[in-house]
mmCIF file of C-alpha atoms and ligand atoms in Angstrom:
data_model
loop_
_atom_site.group_PDB
_atom_site.id
_atom_site.type_symbol
_atom_site.label_atom_id
_atom_site.label_comp_id
_atom_site.label_asym_id
_atom_site.label_seq_id
_atom_site.Cartn_x
_atom_site.Cartn_y
_atom_site.Cartn_z
ATOM 1 C CA MET A 1 0.000 0.000 0.000
ATOM 2 C CA ILE A 2 1.178 3.483 -0.868
ATOM 3 C CA LEU A 3 -0.175 6.562 0.913
ATOM 4 C CA THR A 4 0.516 10.029 -0.455
ATOM 5 C CA VAL A 5 -0.033 13.342 1.316
ATOM 6 C CA THR A 6 -0.709 16.545 -0.635
ATOM 7 C CA LEU A 7 -1.253 19.608 1.537
ATOM 8 C CA ASN A 8 -1.441 21.950 -1.443
ATOM 9 C CA PRO A 9 -3.267 20.398 -4.430
ATOM 10 C CA SER A 10 -3.591 22.576 -7.495
ATOM 11 C CA LEU A 11 -5.678 23.201 -10.521
ATOM 12 C CA ASP A 12 -3.027 23.205 -13.233
ATOM 13 C CA SER A 13 -3.384 25.087 -16.532
ATOM 14 C CA ILE A 14 -0.668 24.515 -19.105
ATOM 15 C CA TYR A 15 -0.566 26.936 -22.031
ATOM 16 C CA PHE A 16 1.406 25.907 -25.107
ATOM 17 C CA THR A 17 2.392 29.084 -26.984
ATOM 18 C CA GLU A 18 4.520 29.732 -30.057
ATOM 19 C CA THR A 19 6.392 32.465 -28.264
ATOM 20 C CA PHE A 20 6.060 33.943 -24.815
ATOM 21 C CA VAL A 21 6.968 37.609 -24.681
ATOM 22 C CA LEU A 22 6.809 39.597 -21.458
ATOM 23 C CA GLY A 23 4.528 42.623 -21.619
ATOM 24 C CA GLU A 24 2.779 41.462 -24.799
ATOM 25 C CA MET A 25 -0.374 39.535 -25.734
ATOM 26 C CA ASN A 26 0.545 35.832 -25.965
ATOM 27 C CA ARG A 27 -2.105 33.646 -27.614
ATOM 28 C CA CYS A 28 -2.426 29.921 -27.135
ATOM 29 C CA GLY A 29 -4.501 27.069 -28.545
ATOM 30 C CA ASN A 30 -6.129 24.528 -26.293
ATOM 31 C CA PRO A 31 -4.658 24.633 -22.804
ATOM 32 C CA VAL A 32 -4.227 21.422 -20.830
ATOM 33 C CA LYS A 33 -6.243 21.604 -17.591
ATOM 34 C CA ALA A 34 -5.293 19.087 -14.973
ATOM 35 C CA VAL A 35 -5.694 18.304 -11.330
ATOM 36 C CA GLY A 36 -2.326 18.287 -9.668
ATOM 37 C CA GLY A 37 -0.180 18.567 -6.609
ATOM 38 C CA LYS A 38 2.940 16.492 -6.111
ATOM 39 C CA GLY A 39 1.416 13.755 -3.936
ATOM 40 C CA ILE A 40 -1.588 13.343 -6.229
ATOM 41 C CA ASN A 41 0.692 13.064 -9.277
ATOM 42 C CA ALA A 42 3.046 10.606 -7.576
ATOM 43 C CA GLY A 43 0.076 8.549 -6.358
ATOM 44 C CA ARG A 44 -1.526 8.475 -9.810
ATOM 45 C CA THR A 45 1.761 7.296 -11.337
ATOM 46 C CA ALA A 46 2.203 4.472 -8.813
ATOM 47 C CA ALA A 47 -1.436 3.458 -9.223
ATOM 48 C CA ILE A 48 -1.186 3.341 -13.037
ATOM 49 C CA LEU A 49 1.759 0.961 -12.597
ATOM 50 C CA GLY A 50 -0.478 -1.266 -10.494
ATOM 51 C CA ALA A 51 0.050 -0.235 -6.853
ATOM 52 C CA LYS A 52 -2.766 0.140 -4.341
ATOM 53 C CA VAL A 53 -2.734 3.858 -3.545
ATOM 54 C CA THR A 54 -4.649 6.200 -1.270
ATOM 55 C CA ALA A 55 -4.116 9.928 -1.795
ATOM 56 C CA ILE A 56 -4.686 12.064 1.314
ATOM 57 C CA GLY A 57 -4.761 15.828 1.665
ATOM 58 C CA VAL A 58 -6.870 18.957 1.863
ATOM 59 C CA LEU A 59 -9.098 20.858 -0.565
ATOM 60 C CA ALA A 60 -10.661 24.323 -0.331
ATOM 61 C CA GLY A 61 -13.242 26.488 -2.072
ATOM 62 C CA ILE A 62 -14.544 26.251 -5.631
ATOM 63 C CA ASN A 63 -11.234 25.000 -6.989
ATOM 64 C CA GLY A 64 -11.280 22.367 -4.258
ATOM 65 C CA ASP A 65 -14.762 21.218 -5.338
ATOM 66 C CA PHE A 66 -13.571 20.981 -8.936
ATOM 67 C CA ILE A 67 -10.471 18.992 -7.937
ATOM 68 C CA ARG A 68 -12.563 16.661 -5.756
ATOM 69 C CA SER A 69 -15.017 15.885 -8.548
ATOM 70 C CA ALA A 70 -12.168 15.364 -11.052
ATOM 71 C CA LEU A 71 -10.389 13.009 -8.635
ATOM 72 C CA ASN A 72 -13.619 11.081 -8.063
ATOM 73 C CA LYS A 73 -13.749 10.382 -11.804
ATOM 74 C CA GLU A 74 -10.196 8.989 -11.862
ATOM 75 C CA PRO A 75 -10.240 5.201 -11.756
ATOM 76 C CA PHE A 76 -6.740 4.830 -10.356
ATOM 77 C CA PHE A 77 -6.722 5.445 -6.608
ATOM 78 C CA ALA A 78 -8.743 6.036 -3.442
ATOM 79 C CA THR A 79 -8.842 9.538 -1.961
ATOM 80 C CA HIS A 80 -9.322 11.099 1.496
ATOM 81 C CA PHE A 81 -9.342 14.894 1.208
ATOM 82 C CA LEU A 82 -10.498 17.074 4.095
ATOM 83 C CA SER A 83 -12.363 20.294 3.281
ATOM 84 C CA ILE A 84 -10.733 23.403 4.727
ATOM 85 C CA SER A 85 -11.386 27.127 4.364
ATOM 86 C CA GLY A 86 -9.766 29.280 1.683
ATOM 87 C CA GLU A 87 -9.245 28.347 -1.951
ATOM 88 C CA SER A 88 -7.135 25.555 -3.467
ATOM 89 C CA ARG A 89 -4.537 27.128 -5.701
ATOM 90 C CA ASN A 90 -4.217 27.648 -9.438
ATOM 91 C CA ALA A 91 -0.872 26.838 -11.030
ATOM 92 C CA VAL A 92 -0.225 28.205 -14.510
ATOM 93 C CA THR A 93 2.570 26.952 -16.768
ATOM 94 C CA VAL A 94 3.431 28.560 -20.087
ATOM 95 C CA MET A 95 5.450 26.397 -22.449
ATOM 96 C CA ASP A 96 6.769 28.032 -25.626
ATOM 97 C CA GLN A 97 8.078 26.315 -28.741
ATOM 98 C CA GLU A 98 11.654 26.622 -27.488
ATOM 99 C CA LYS A 99 10.457 24.507 -24.521
ATOM 100 C CA ASN A 100 11.014 27.425 -22.129
ATOM 101 C CA GLN A 101 8.777 26.861 -19.143
ATOM 102 C CA THR A 102 7.355 29.785 -17.143
ATOM 103 C CA GLU A 103 5.270 29.091 -14.055
ATOM 104 C CA ILE A 104 2.946 31.187 -11.903
ATOM 105 C CA VAL A 105 1.934 29.300 -8.793
ATOM 106 C CA GLU A 106 -0.430 30.615 -6.097
ATOM 107 C CA LEU A 107 0.355 30.154 -2.408
ATOM 108 C CA GLY A 108 -2.695 28.013 -1.636
ATOM 109 C CA PRO A 109 -4.897 27.848 1.475
ATOM 110 C CA GLU A 110 -3.310 28.119 4.898
ATOM 111 C CA ILE A 111 -2.620 24.865 6.722
ATOM 112 C CA THR A 112 -3.479 25.668 10.325
ATOM 113 C CA ALA A 113 -2.200 23.615 13.262
ATOM 114 C CA ASP A 114 -5.671 22.084 13.590
ATOM 115 C CA THR A 115 -5.778 21.045 9.900
ATOM 116 C CA ALA A 116 -2.252 19.626 10.104
ATOM 117 C CA GLU A 117 -3.245 17.437 13.089
ATOM 118 C CA LYS A 118 -6.424 16.224 11.380
ATOM 119 C CA VAL A 119 -4.471 15.136 8.300
ATOM 120 C CA LEU A 120 -1.822 13.515 10.494
ATOM 121 C CA ASN A 121 -4.455 11.527 12.395
ATOM 122 C CA LEU A 122 -5.977 10.355 9.128
ATOM 123 C CA VAL A 123 -2.586 9.129 7.917
ATOM 124 C CA ILE A 124 -1.903 7.404 11.259
ATOM 125 C CA ASP A 125 -5.278 5.623 11.108
ATOM 126 C CA LEU A 126 -4.773 4.479 7.524
ATOM 127 C CA SER A 127 -1.158 3.397 8.172
ATOM 128 C CA LYS A 128 -2.117 1.324 11.204
ATOM 129 C CA LYS A 129 -4.817 -0.488 9.219
ATOM 130 C CA GLN A 130 -2.247 -1.927 6.782
ATOM 131 C CA LYS A 131 -0.936 -5.469 7.292
ATOM 132 C CA LYS A 132 2.453 -4.523 5.837
ATOM 133 C CA GLU A 133 4.396 -1.292 6.548
ATOM 134 C CA PRO A 134 2.999 1.214 4.016
ATOM 135 C CA ILE A 135 5.102 3.464 1.829
ATOM 136 C CA LEU A 136 4.220 7.050 2.704
ATOM 137 C CA ALA A 137 5.073 9.879 0.302
ATOM 138 C CA LEU A 138 4.996 13.395 1.791
ATOM 139 C CA CYS A 139 5.037 15.668 -1.225
ATOM 140 C CA GLY A 140 5.068 19.327 -2.079
ATOM 141 C CA SER A 141 4.723 22.674 -0.397
ATOM 142 C CA ALA A 142 2.371 23.599 2.412
ATOM 143 C CA ASN A 143 1.238 27.150 3.088
ATOM 144 C CA THR A 144 2.041 27.166 6.782
ATOM 145 C CA GLU A 145 3.983 29.280 9.251
ATOM 146 C CA ASN A 146 5.214 26.050 10.834
ATOM 147 C CA ASP A 147 8.540 25.253 9.142
ATOM 148 C CA HIS A 148 8.650 22.028 11.187
ATOM 149 C CA LEU A 149 5.325 20.631 9.975
ATOM 150 C CA TYR A 150 6.833 17.797 7.905
ATOM 151 C CA GLN A 151 9.397 17.117 10.641
ATOM 152 C CA HIS A 152 6.480 16.635 13.063
ATOM 153 C CA TYR A 153 4.806 14.282 10.561
ATOM 154 C CA LEU A 154 8.029 12.330 10.142
ATOM 155 C CA GLU A 155 8.473 11.960 13.890
ATOM 156 C CA GLN A 156 4.919 10.675 14.266
ATOM 157 C CA LEU A 157 4.858 8.476 11.170
ATOM 158 C CA GLY A 158 8.453 7.283 10.746
ATOM 159 C CA GLY A 159 7.890 4.310 13.068
ATOM 160 C CA ILE A 160 4.835 3.005 11.240
ATOM 161 C CA SER A 161 5.672 3.688 7.591
ATOM 162 C CA LYS A 162 8.570 3.985 5.166
ATOM 163 C CA VAL A 163 8.665 7.736 4.570
ATOM 164 C CA LEU A 164 9.595 9.218 1.191
ATOM 165 C CA THR A 165 9.677 12.991 0.829
ATOM 166 C CA ASP A 166 9.603 15.314 -2.144
ATOM 167 C CA ILE A 167 9.821 18.668 -0.400
ATOM 168 C CA SER A 168 12.225 21.583 -0.456
ATOM 169 C CA GLY A 169 13.388 24.685 1.421
ATOM 170 C CA LYS A 170 13.189 24.953 5.207
ATOM 171 C CA GLN A 171 10.825 21.979 5.536
ATOM 172 C CA LEU A 172 13.413 19.724 3.847
ATOM 173 C CA LYS A 173 16.280 21.085 5.932
ATOM 174 C CA ASN A 174 14.315 20.517 9.130
ATOM 175 C CA ILE A 175 13.452 16.894 8.350
ATOM 176 C CA LEU A 176 17.112 16.221 7.593
ATOM 177 C CA ASN A 177 18.062 17.633 10.999
ATOM 178 C CA SER A 178 15.350 15.589 12.714
ATOM 179 C CA PRO A 179 16.328 12.620 14.917
ATOM 180 C CA VAL A 180 13.937 10.503 12.823
ATOM 181 C CA LYS A 181 15.207 10.346 9.245
ATOM 182 C CA PRO A 182 13.161 9.898 6.077
ATOM 183 C CA TYR A 183 13.989 6.780 4.059
ATOM 184 C CA PHE A 184 14.148 8.707 0.777
ATOM 185 C CA ILE A 185 14.470 12.282 -0.446
ATOM 186 C CA LYS A 186 14.259 13.600 -4.017
ATOM 187 C CA PRO A 187 15.598 17.102 -4.410
ATOM 188 C CA ASN A 188 16.174 18.209 -7.985
ATOM 189 C CA ILE A 189 19.629 19.612 -8.737
ATOM 190 C CA HIS A 190 18.546 23.205 -7.912
ATOM 191 C CA GLU A 191 16.891 22.190 -4.628
ATOM 192 C CA PHE A 192 20.016 20.186 -3.746
ATOM 193 C CA ALA A 193 22.210 23.267 -4.298
ATOM 194 C CA GLU A 194 19.815 25.386 -2.218
ATOM 195 C CA LEU A 195 19.827 22.798 0.571
ATOM 196 C CA LEU A 196 23.612 22.798 0.814
ATOM 197 C CA HIS A 197 23.995 26.574 0.226
ATOM 198 C CA THR A 198 26.378 25.956 -2.620
ATOM 199 C CA THR A 199 26.682 26.172 -6.390
ATOM 200 C CA ILE A 200 25.987 22.921 -8.199
ATOM 201 C CA LYS A 201 26.287 23.032 -11.961
ATOM 202 C CA ASN A 202 26.437 19.405 -13.057
ATOM 203 C CA LYS A 203 26.324 15.759 -12.030
ATOM 204 C CA ASN A 204 30.006 15.749 -10.933
ATOM 205 C CA ASP A 205 29.233 18.571 -8.511
ATOM 206 C CA VAL A 206 26.292 16.533 -7.161
ATOM 207 C CA ILE A 207 28.541 13.501 -6.605
ATOM 208 C CA ALA A 208 31.130 15.655 -4.833
ATOM 209 C CA HIS A 209 28.474 16.819 -2.331
ATOM 210 C CA LEU A 210 26.847 13.463 -1.570
ATOM 211 C CA THR A 211 29.024 12.890 1.496
ATOM 212 C CA GLN A 212 27.758 16.045 3.237
ATOM 213 C CA PRO A 213 26.825 15.375 6.898
ATOM 214 C CA LEU A 214 23.268 16.671 6.358
ATOM 215 C CA ILE A 215 22.368 13.739 4.080
ATOM 216 C CA LYS A 216 24.842 11.115 5.356
ATOM 217 C CA ASP A 217 22.210 9.185 7.326
ATOM 218 C CA ILE A 218 19.474 9.200 4.678
ATOM 219 C CA PRO A 219 19.434 5.696 3.120
ATOM 220 C CA PHE A 220 18.246 6.739 -0.321
ATOM 221 C CA VAL A 221 18.895 10.146 -1.918
ATOM 222 C CA LEU A 222 17.905 10.814 -5.524
ATOM 223 C CA VAL A 223 19.070 14.105 -7.012
ATOM 224 C CA SER A 224 17.114 14.420 -10.240
ATOM 225 C CA CYS A 225 18.779 16.311 -13.075
ATOM 226 C CA GLY A 226 16.009 16.719 -15.673
ATOM 227 C CA SER A 227 16.991 15.441 -19.133
ATOM 228 C CA GLU A 228 20.414 14.434 -17.749
ATOM 229 C CA GLY A 229 18.880 11.702 -15.576
ATOM 230 C CA ALA A 230 19.946 11.605 -11.932
ATOM 231 C CA ILE A 231 22.578 10.864 -9.337
ATOM 232 C CA ALA A 232 21.511 8.457 -6.600
ATOM 233 C CA LYS A 233 22.997 7.515 -3.253
ATOM 234 C CA TYR A 234 21.722 4.234 -1.840
ATOM 235 C CA LYS A 235 23.313 3.213 1.467
ATOM 236 C CA ASP A 236 27.055 3.156 0.632
ATOM 237 C CA ARG A 237 26.622 3.073 -3.143
ATOM 238 C CA ILE A 238 26.435 5.942 -5.618
ATOM 239 C CA PHE A 239 24.908 5.608 -9.084
ATOM 240 C CA ASP A 240 25.178 7.872 -12.090
ATOM 241 C CA VAL A 241 21.865 7.261 -13.855
ATOM 242 C CA SER A 242 21.888 8.145 -17.552
ATOM 243 C CA ILE A 243 18.749 8.344 -19.642
ATOM 244 C CA PRO A 244 18.322 8.426 -23.434
ATOM 245 C CA ALA A 245 17.410 11.672 -25.198
ATOM 246 C CA ILE A 246 13.687 11.927 -25.855
ATOM 247 C CA ASP A 247 11.498 14.460 -27.585
ATOM 248 C CA ALA A 248 9.862 15.755 -24.417
ATOM 249 C CA ILE A 249 6.405 17.270 -24.772
ATOM 250 C CA ASN A 250 5.745 18.510 -21.246
ATOM 251 C CA PRO A 251 8.203 17.694 -18.423
ATOM 252 C CA THR A 252 6.077 19.422 -15.755
ATOM 253 C CA GLY A 253 5.431 16.853 -13.024
ATOM 254 C CA SER A 254 8.267 14.551 -14.124
ATOM 255 C CA GLY A 255 9.746 14.743 -10.641
ATOM 256 C CA ASP A 256 6.387 13.703 -9.171
ATOM 257 C CA ALA A 257 6.151 10.790 -11.612
ATOM 258 C CA THR A 258 9.696 9.796 -10.630
ATOM 259 C CA VAL A 259 8.639 9.643 -6.967
ATOM 260 C CA GLY A 260 5.587 7.587 -8.004
ATOM 261 C CA GLY A 261 7.797 5.120 -9.872
ATOM 262 C CA ILE A 262 10.193 4.828 -6.927
ATOM 263 C CA ALA A 263 7.288 4.318 -4.493
ATOM 264 C CA PHE A 264 5.826 1.591 -6.721
ATOM 265 C CA ALA A 265 9.149 -0.249 -7.013
ATOM 266 C CA LEU A 266 9.852 -0.028 -3.257
ATOM 267 C CA ASP A 267 6.358 -1.316 -2.522
ATOM 268 C CA GLN A 268 7.024 -4.263 -4.838
ATOM 269 C CA GLY A 269 10.346 -4.962 -3.081
ATOM 270 C CA PHE A 270 12.413 -4.514 -6.250
ATOM 271 C CA SER A 271 16.222 -4.159 -6.236
ATOM 272 C CA ILE A 272 17.758 -0.683 -6.067
ATOM 273 C CA GLU A 273 18.742 -0.960 -9.745
ATOM 274 C CA GLU A 274 15.175 -1.779 -10.832
ATOM 275 C CA THR A 275 13.823 0.908 -8.494
ATOM 276 C CA LEU A 276 16.017 3.552 -10.134
ATOM 277 C CA ARG A 277 14.958 2.366 -13.594
ATOM 278 C CA TYR A 278 11.291 2.714 -12.630
ATOM 279 C CA GLY A 279 11.862 6.207 -11.235
ATOM 280 C CA MET A 280 13.647 7.452 -14.344
ATOM 281 C CA ALA A 281 11.302 5.740 -16.810
ATOM 282 C CA CYS A 282 8.286 7.277 -15.083
ATOM 283 C CA GLY A 283 9.825 10.772 -15.166
ATOM 284 C CA MET A 284 10.525 10.345 -18.877
ATOM 285 C CA SER A 285 7.136 8.827 -19.640
ATOM 286 C CA ASN A 286 5.480 11.811 -17.947
ATOM 287 C CA ALA A 287 7.610 14.155 -20.085
ATOM 288 C CA LEU A 288 6.269 12.402 -23.193
ATOM 289 C CA GLU A 289 2.656 13.251 -22.273
ATOM 290 C CA GLN A 290 0.872 16.588 -22.435
ATOM 291 C CA ALA A 291 -0.868 15.642 -19.183
ATOM 292 C CA VAL A 292 0.870 16.241 -15.849
ATOM 293 C CA GLY A 293 1.589 13.396 -13.449
ATOM 294 C CA PHE A 294 0.560 10.745 -15.920
ATOM 295 C CA VAL A 295 2.494 7.814 -17.387
ATOM 296 C CA SER A 296 1.885 5.108 -19.965
ATOM 297 C CA THR A 297 2.805 1.607 -18.766
ATOM 298 C CA ASP A 298 3.989 0.672 -22.281
ATOM 299 C CA ASN A 299 6.353 3.647 -22.393
ATOM 300 C CA VAL A 300 7.628 2.930 -18.884
ATOM 301 C CA GLU A 301 8.452 -0.680 -19.810
ATOM 302 C CA GLN A 302 10.220 0.377 -23.040
ATOM 303 C CA LEU A 303 12.139 3.283 -21.472
ATOM 304 C CA LYS A 304 13.276 1.171 -18.510
ATOM 305 C CA LYS A 305 15.412 -0.921 -20.877
ATOM 306 C CA ARG A 306 17.284 2.175 -22.091
ATOM 307 C CA ILE A 307 18.434 3.476 -18.714
ATOM 308 C CA ILE A 308 22.101 3.030 -17.893
ATOM 309 C CA LEU A 309 23.345 2.756 -14.318
ATOM 310 C CA ARG A 310 26.994 3.307 -13.527
ATOM 311 C CA ASP A 311 28.474 2.602 -10.094
ATOM 312 C CA VAL A 312 30.512 5.610 -8.992
ATOM 313 C CA ARG A 313 33.498 5.199 -6.692
ATOM 314 C CA ILE A 314 34.440 8.171 -4.529
HETATM 315 P P1 LIG B 1 8.863 18.700 -11.431
HETATM 316 O O1 LIG B 1 9.078 19.695 -10.305
HETATM 317 O O2 LIG B 1 8.405 19.330 -12.717
HETATM 318 O O3 LIG B 1 7.999 17.542 -11.042
HETATM 319 P P2 LIG B 1 11.628 18.022 -10.913
HETATM 320 O O4 LIG B 1 12.438 19.274 -11.119
HETATM 321 O O5 LIG B 1 11.330 17.598 -9.530
HETATM 322 O O6 LIG B 1 10.306 18.063 -11.789
HETATM 323 P P3 LIG B 1 13.324 16.714 -12.885
HETATM 324 O O7 LIG B 1 14.724 16.562 -12.423
HETATM 325 O O8 LIG B 1 13.031 17.809 -13.862
HETATM 326 O O9 LIG B 1 12.385 16.780 -11.593
HETATM 327 O O10 LIG B 1 12.821 15.359 -13.576
HETATM 328 C C1 LIG B 1 12.724 14.122 -12.891
HETATM 329 C C2 LIG B 1 13.084 13.019 -13.859
HETATM 330 O O11 LIG B 1 12.188 13.037 -14.993
HETATM 331 C C3 LIG B 1 14.489 13.127 -14.476
HETATM 332 O O12 LIG B 1 15.462 12.545 -13.620
HETATM 333 C C4 LIG B 1 14.295 12.379 -15.788
HETATM 334 O O13 LIG B 1 14.302 10.984 -15.572
HETATM 335 C C5 LIG B 1 12.882 12.782 -16.204
HETATM 336 N N1 LIG B 1 12.881 13.990 -17.046
HETATM 337 C C6 LIG B 1 12.584 15.250 -16.673
HETATM 338 N N2 LIG B 1 12.689 16.111 -17.714
HETATM 339 C C7 LIG B 1 13.056 15.383 -18.774
HETATM 340 C C8 LIG B 1 13.320 15.676 -20.155
HETATM 341 N N3 LIG B 1 13.253 16.918 -20.646
HETATM 342 N N4 LIG B 1 13.687 14.641 -20.956
HETATM 343 C C9 LIG B 1 13.773 13.396 -20.473
HETATM 344 N N5 LIG B 1 13.525 13.048 -19.199
HETATM 345 C C10 LIG B 1 13.174 14.022 -18.352
#
């Protein structure tokens, strides 16, 4: 069983434009409208691959109603979303023909202490009902003044689930400094640089920073590098993961799909090599779709065969 938590779901609009010029009228054809949020996208990906998934989170206002009814129509996974006050956010992406991606993302409704505890209790209840330790993916931002919210979740949930996180900024730093460690983290290369307050330009720079004390005790670290693939640390091994060039259509949500693929493979008990192949293939498969947080099982199976793992010695 895989549980995902999304404290800031979004109503995503993706506009494909020929050009995008600041200060001018930019026209677009049919936009893609999708229901998103990192945990929802990761959960959908894992569910498409065949995992049993429950997506948990909060929804607010008219956008929240729309997201709820869209999720109810999805055949892939079960959902438990609490209604809170405010308005679930809009996230707008503009993609021009040069594949430049511009995003405008609203803050989203406030997660009060009361809401945070209600969601936590829901996750605890669902986790305890499982016969086998569930995989729990804590994903995405939360509009909260409490920079230790995810650390609190980790401390409460780490003993009853295998915790994967796809978060950034202060929340990520705080969980890494927590006495209870997450099993897996997935910063992208920019988030990794931000986390370590350093400049990271390429995969070699990532490798050089993988021994930093802040991440030393995290069993599985995946630093995703977009079309370059990823660098992974698993226990005492480091992998340079190379992916083939593809004609990407919309890479938005590829990181979420990667987390979904990793969660699926961990839930199945696959080897680290197979787990990394699933993660990368899902990120790529998502990039081949216009939709966000969506993969094709055929593409995942084909792409998996083209991923090259190289053991790195440091
Ligand atoms: P997002 O925030 O949009 O979900 P991210 O920044 O967290 O993404 P990325 O590093 O961009 O994550 O992508 C995750 C994985 O998806 C990559 O490691 C790679 O496997 C795949 N991927 C992403 N972009 C591309 C691309 N343009 N071409 C091929 N594969 C891609």
